[in-house]
N, C-alpha and C. Protein backbone atom coordinates (compact mmCIF):
# COMPACT_ATOMS: atom_id res chain seq x y z
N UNK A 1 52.18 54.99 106.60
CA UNK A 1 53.55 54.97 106.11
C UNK A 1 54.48 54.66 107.27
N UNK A 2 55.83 53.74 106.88
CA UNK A 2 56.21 53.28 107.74
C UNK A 2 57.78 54.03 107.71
N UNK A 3 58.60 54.22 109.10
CA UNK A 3 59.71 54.76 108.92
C UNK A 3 60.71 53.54 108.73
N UNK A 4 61.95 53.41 107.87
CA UNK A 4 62.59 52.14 107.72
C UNK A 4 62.82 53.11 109.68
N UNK A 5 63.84 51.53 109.93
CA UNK A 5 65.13 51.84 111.35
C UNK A 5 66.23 52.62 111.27
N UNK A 6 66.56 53.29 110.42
CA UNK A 6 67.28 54.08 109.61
C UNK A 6 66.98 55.51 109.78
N UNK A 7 65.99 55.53 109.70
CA UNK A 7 65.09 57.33 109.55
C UNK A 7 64.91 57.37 110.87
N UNK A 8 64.15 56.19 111.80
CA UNK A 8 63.57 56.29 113.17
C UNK A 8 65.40 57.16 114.25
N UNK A 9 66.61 56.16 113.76
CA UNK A 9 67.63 56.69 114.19
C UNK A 9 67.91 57.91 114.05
N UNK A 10 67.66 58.51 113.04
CA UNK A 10 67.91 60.12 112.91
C UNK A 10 66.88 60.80 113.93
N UNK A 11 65.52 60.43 113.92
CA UNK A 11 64.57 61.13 114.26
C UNK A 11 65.26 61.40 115.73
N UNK A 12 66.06 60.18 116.63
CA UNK A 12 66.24 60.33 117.79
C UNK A 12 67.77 60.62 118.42
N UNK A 13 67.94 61.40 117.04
CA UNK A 13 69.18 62.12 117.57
C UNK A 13 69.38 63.33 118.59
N UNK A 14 70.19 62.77 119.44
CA UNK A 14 70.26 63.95 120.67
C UNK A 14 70.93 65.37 120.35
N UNK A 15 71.05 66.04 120.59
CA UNK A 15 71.56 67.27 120.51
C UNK A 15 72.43 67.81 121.42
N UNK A 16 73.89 67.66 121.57
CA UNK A 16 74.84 67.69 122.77
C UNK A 16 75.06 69.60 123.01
N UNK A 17 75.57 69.57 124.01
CA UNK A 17 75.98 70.90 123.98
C UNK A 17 77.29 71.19 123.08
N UNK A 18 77.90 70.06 122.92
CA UNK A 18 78.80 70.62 121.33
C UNK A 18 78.19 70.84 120.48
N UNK A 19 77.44 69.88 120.23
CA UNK A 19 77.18 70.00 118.72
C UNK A 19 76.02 71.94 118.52
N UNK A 20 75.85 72.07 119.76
CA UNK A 20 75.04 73.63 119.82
C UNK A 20 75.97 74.48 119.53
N UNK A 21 77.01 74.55 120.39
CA UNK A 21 78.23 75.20 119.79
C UNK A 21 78.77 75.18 118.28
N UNK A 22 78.78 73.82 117.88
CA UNK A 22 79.34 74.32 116.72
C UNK A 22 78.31 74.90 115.63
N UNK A 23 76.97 74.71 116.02
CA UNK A 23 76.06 74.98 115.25
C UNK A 23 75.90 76.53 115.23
N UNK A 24 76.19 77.17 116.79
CA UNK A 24 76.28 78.44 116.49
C UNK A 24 77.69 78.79 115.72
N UNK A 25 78.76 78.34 115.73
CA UNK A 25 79.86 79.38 115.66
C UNK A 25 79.19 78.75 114.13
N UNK A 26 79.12 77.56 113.33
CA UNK A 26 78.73 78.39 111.78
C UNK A 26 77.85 79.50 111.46
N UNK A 27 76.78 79.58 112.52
CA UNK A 27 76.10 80.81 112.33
C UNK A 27 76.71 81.95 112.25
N UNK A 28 77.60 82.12 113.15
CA UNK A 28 78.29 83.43 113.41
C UNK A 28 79.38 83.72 112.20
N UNK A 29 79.90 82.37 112.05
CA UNK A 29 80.98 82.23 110.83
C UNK A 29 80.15 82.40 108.94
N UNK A 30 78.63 81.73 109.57
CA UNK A 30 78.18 82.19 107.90
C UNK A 30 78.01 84.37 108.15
N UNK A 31 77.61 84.39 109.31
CA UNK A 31 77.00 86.04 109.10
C UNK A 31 78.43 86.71 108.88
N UNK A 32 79.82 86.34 109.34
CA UNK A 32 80.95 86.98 109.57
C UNK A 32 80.93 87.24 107.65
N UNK A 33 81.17 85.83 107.39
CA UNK A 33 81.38 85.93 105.52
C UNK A 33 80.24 86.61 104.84
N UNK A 34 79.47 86.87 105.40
CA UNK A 34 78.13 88.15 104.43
C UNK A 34 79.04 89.36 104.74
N UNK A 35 79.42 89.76 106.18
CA UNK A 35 80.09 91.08 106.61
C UNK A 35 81.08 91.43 105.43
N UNK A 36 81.78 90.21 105.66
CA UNK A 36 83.18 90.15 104.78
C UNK A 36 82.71 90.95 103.31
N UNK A 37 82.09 90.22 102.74
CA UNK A 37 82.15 90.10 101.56
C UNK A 37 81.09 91.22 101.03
N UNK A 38 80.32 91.95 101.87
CA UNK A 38 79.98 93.63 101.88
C UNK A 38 80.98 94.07 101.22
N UNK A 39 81.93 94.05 102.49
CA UNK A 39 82.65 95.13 102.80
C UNK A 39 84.08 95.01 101.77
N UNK A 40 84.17 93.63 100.69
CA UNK A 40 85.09 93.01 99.78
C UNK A 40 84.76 94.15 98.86
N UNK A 41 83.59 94.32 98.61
CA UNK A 41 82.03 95.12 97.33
C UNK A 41 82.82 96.15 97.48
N UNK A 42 82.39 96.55 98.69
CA UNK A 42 82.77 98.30 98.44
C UNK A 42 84.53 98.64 98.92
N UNK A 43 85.31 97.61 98.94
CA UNK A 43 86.69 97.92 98.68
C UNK A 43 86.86 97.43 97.37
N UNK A 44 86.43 96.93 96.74
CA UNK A 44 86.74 96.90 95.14
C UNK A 44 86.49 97.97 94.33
N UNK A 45 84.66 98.38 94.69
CA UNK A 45 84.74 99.51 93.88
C UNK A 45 85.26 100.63 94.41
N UNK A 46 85.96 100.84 95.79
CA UNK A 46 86.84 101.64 96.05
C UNK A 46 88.36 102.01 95.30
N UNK A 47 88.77 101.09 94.86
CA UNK A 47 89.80 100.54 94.30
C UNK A 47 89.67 100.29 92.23
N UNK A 48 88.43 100.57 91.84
CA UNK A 48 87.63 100.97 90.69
C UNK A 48 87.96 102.14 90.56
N UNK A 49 87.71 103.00 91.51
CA UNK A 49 87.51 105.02 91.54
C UNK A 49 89.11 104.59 91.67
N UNK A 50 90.10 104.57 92.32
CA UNK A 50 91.23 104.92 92.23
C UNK A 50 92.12 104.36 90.70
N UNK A 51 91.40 103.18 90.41
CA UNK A 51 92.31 102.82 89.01
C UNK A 51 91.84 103.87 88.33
N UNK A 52 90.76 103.96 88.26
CA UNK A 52 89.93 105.42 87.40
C UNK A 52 90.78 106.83 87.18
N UNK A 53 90.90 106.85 88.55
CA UNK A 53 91.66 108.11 88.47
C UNK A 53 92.87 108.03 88.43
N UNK A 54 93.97 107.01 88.30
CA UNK A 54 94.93 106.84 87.52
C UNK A 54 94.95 107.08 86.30
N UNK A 55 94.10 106.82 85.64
CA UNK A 55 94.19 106.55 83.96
C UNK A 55 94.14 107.99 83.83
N UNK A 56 93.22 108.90 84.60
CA UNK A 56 92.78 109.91 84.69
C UNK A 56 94.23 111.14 84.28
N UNK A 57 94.83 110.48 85.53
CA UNK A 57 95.89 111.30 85.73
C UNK A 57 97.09 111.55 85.28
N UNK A 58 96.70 110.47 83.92
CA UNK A 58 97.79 110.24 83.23
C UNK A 58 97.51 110.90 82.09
N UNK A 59 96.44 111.86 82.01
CA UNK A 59 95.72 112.82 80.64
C UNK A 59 96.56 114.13 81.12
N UNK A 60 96.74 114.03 82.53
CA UNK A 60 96.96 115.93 83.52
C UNK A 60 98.11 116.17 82.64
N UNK A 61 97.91 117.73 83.11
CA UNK A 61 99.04 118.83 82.80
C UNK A 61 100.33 118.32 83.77
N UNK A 62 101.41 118.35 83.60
CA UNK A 62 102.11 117.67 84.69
C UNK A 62 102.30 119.44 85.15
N UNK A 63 102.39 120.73 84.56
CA UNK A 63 102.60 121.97 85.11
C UNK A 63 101.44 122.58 86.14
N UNK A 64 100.00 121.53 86.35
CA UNK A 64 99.19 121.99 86.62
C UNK A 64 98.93 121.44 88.23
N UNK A 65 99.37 122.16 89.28
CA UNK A 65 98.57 121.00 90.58
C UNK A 65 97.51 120.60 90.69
N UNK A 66 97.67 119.39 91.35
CA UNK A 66 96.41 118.35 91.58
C UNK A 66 95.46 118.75 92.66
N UNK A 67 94.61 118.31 92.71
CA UNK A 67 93.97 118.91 94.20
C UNK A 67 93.89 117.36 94.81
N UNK A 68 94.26 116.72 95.64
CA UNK A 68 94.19 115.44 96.20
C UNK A 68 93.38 115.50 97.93
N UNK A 69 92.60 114.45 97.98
CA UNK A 69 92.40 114.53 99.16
C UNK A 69 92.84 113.47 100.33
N UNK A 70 93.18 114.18 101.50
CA UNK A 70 93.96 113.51 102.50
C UNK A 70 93.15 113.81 103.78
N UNK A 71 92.37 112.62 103.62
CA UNK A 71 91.39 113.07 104.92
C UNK A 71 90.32 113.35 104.88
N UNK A 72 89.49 114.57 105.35
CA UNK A 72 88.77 115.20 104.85
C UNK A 72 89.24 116.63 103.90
N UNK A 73 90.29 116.93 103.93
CA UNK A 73 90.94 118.15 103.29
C UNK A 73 91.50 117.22 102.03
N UNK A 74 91.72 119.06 100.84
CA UNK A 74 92.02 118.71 100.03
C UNK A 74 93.49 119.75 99.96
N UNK A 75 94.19 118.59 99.11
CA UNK A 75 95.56 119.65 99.19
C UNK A 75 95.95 119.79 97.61
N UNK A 76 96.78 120.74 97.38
CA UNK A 76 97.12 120.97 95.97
C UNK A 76 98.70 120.40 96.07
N UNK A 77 99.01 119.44 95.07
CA UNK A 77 100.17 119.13 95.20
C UNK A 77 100.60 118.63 93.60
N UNK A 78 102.07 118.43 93.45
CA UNK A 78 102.54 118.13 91.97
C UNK A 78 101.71 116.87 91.39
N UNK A 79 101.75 116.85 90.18
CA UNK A 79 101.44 115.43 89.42
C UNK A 79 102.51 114.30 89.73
N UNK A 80 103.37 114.29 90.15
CA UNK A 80 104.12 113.27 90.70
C UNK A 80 103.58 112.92 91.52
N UNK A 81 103.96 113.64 92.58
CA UNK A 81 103.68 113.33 93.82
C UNK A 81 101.89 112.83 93.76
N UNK A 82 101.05 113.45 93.35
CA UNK A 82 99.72 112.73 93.56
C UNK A 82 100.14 111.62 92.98
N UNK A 83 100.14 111.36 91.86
CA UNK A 83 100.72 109.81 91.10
C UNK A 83 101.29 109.04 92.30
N UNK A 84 102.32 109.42 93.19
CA UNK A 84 102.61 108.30 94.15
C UNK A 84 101.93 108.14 95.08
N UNK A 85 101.06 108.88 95.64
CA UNK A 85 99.97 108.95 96.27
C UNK A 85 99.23 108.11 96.02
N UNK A 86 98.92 107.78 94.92
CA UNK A 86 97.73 106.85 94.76
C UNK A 86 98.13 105.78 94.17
N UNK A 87 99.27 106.03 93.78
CA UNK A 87 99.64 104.40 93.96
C UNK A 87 99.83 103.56 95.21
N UNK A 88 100.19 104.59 96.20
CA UNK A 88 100.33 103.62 97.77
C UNK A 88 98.83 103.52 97.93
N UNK A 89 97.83 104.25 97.08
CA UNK A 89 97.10 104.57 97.97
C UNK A 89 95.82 102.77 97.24
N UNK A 90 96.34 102.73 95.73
CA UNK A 90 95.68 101.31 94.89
C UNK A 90 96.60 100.08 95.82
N UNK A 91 97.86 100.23 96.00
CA UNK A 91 98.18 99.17 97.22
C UNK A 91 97.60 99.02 98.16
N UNK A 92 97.50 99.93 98.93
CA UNK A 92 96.93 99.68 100.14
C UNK A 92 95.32 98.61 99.92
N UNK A 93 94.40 99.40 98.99
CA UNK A 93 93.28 98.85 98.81
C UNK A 93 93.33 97.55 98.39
N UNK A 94 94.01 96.93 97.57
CA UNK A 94 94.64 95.84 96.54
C UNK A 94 94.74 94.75 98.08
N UNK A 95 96.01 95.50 99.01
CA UNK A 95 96.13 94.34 100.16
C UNK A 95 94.50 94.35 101.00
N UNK A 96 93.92 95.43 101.34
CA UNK A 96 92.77 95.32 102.18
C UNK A 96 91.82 94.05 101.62
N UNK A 97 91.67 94.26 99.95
CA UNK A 97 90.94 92.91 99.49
C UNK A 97 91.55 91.76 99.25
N UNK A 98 92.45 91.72 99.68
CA UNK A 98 93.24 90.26 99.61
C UNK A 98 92.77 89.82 101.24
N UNK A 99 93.84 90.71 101.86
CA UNK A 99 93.26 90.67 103.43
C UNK A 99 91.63 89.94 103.83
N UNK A 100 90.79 90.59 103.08
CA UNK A 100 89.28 90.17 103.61
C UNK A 100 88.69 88.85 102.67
N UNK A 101 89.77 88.66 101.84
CA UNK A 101 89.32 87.47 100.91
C UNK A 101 89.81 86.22 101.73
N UNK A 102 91.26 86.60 102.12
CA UNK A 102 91.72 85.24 102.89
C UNK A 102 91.09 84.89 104.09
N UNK A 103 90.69 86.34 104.78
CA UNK A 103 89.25 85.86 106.05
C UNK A 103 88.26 85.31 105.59
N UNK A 104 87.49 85.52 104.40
CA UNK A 104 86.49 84.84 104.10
C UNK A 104 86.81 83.14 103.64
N UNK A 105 87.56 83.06 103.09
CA UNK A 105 88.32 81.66 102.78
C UNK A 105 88.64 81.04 103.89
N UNK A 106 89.13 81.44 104.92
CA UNK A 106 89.64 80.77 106.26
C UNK A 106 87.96 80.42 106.83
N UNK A 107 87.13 81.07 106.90
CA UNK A 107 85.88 81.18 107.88
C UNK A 107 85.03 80.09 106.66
N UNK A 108 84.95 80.20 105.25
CA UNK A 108 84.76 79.00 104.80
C UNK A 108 85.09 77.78 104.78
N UNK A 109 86.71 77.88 104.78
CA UNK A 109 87.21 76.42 105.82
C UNK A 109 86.21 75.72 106.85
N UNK A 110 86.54 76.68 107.68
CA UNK A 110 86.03 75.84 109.01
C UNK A 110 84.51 75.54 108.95
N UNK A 111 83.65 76.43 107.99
CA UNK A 111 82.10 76.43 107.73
C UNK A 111 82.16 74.64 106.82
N UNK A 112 83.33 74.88 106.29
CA UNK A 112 83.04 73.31 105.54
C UNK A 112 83.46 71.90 106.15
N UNK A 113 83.78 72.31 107.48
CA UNK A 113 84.73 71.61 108.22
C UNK A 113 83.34 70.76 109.32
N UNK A 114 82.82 71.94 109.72
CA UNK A 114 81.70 71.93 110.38
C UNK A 114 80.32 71.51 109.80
N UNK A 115 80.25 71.97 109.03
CA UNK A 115 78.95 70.92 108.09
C UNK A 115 79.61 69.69 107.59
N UNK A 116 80.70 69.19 107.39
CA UNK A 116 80.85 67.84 107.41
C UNK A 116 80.62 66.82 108.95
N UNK A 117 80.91 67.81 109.92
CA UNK A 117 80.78 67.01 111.19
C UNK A 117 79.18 67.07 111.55
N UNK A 118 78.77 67.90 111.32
CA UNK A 118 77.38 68.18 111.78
C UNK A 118 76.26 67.20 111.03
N UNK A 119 76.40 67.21 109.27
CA UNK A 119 75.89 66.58 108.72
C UNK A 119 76.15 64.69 108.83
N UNK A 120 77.08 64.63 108.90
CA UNK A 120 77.58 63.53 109.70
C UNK A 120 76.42 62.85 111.00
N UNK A 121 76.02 63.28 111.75
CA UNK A 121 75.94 62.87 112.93
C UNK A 121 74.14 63.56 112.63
N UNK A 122 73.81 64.54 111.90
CA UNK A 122 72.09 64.68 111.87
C UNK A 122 71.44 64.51 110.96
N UNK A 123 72.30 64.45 110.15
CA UNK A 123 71.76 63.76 108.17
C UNK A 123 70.98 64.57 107.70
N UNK A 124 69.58 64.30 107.40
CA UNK A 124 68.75 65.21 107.11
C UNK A 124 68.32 66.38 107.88
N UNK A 125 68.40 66.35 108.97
CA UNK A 125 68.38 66.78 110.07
C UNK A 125 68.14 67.98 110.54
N UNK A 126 69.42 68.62 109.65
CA UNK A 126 69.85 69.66 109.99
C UNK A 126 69.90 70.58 108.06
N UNK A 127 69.84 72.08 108.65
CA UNK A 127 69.94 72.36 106.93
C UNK A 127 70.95 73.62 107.53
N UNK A 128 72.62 73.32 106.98
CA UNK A 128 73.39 74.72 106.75
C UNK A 128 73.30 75.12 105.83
N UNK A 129 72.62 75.47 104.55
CA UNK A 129 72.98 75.67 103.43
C UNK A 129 71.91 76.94 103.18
């Protein structure tokens, strides 16, 4: 079997010290977006338990204190006040997964940025996927 001049060109593609570089930072940039997107998991269903216990808290005695926790302690405080509590507290979580979504979107950018240059220049060559 014969290689066309075509295939033989790929076969003798060099490997620069850029192109090593960029080959690692997608590495680092695909493992960053696994991290990410862990850690997306368990701020959502973090943010699950708190809608939860909204709905929850909207059954309470409003005469009855809450026991809320702040920290590792738990404190007894009004049904208001927990209610605003956890509403800063579904914001906060709400921005954390926005926050780690737009890192993962940015680090996919450049992952797609980089397999166009890479694939470019090693064709078959190379496998990011």
């Amino acid at each position: 079997m014969q290689l066309n001049q075509d295939d033989e060109s790929e076969e003798n593609t060099e490997v620069t010290w850029e192109d090593q570089q960029k080959i690692s930072l997608f590495s680092k940039l695909n493992s960053r977006c696994t991290d990410l997107e862990e850690k997306i998991t368990k701020q959502k269903s973090e943010k699950e338990a708190l809608d939860d216990l909204a709905m929850e808290l909207e059954l309470a005695d409003e005469d009855e204190p809450i026991e809320y926790k702040i920290g590792e302690t738990f404190f007894r405080i009004s049904l208001k006040r927990a209610q605003e509590l956890l509403l800063k507290d579904q914001e906060s979580a709400e921005a954390d997964i926005n926050n780690l979504q737009s890192k993962i979107d940015d680090s996919q950018r450049e992952m797609k940025d980089l397999k166009v240059a890479l694939y470019a220049k090693f064709g078959k060559q190379i496998n990011l996927d």
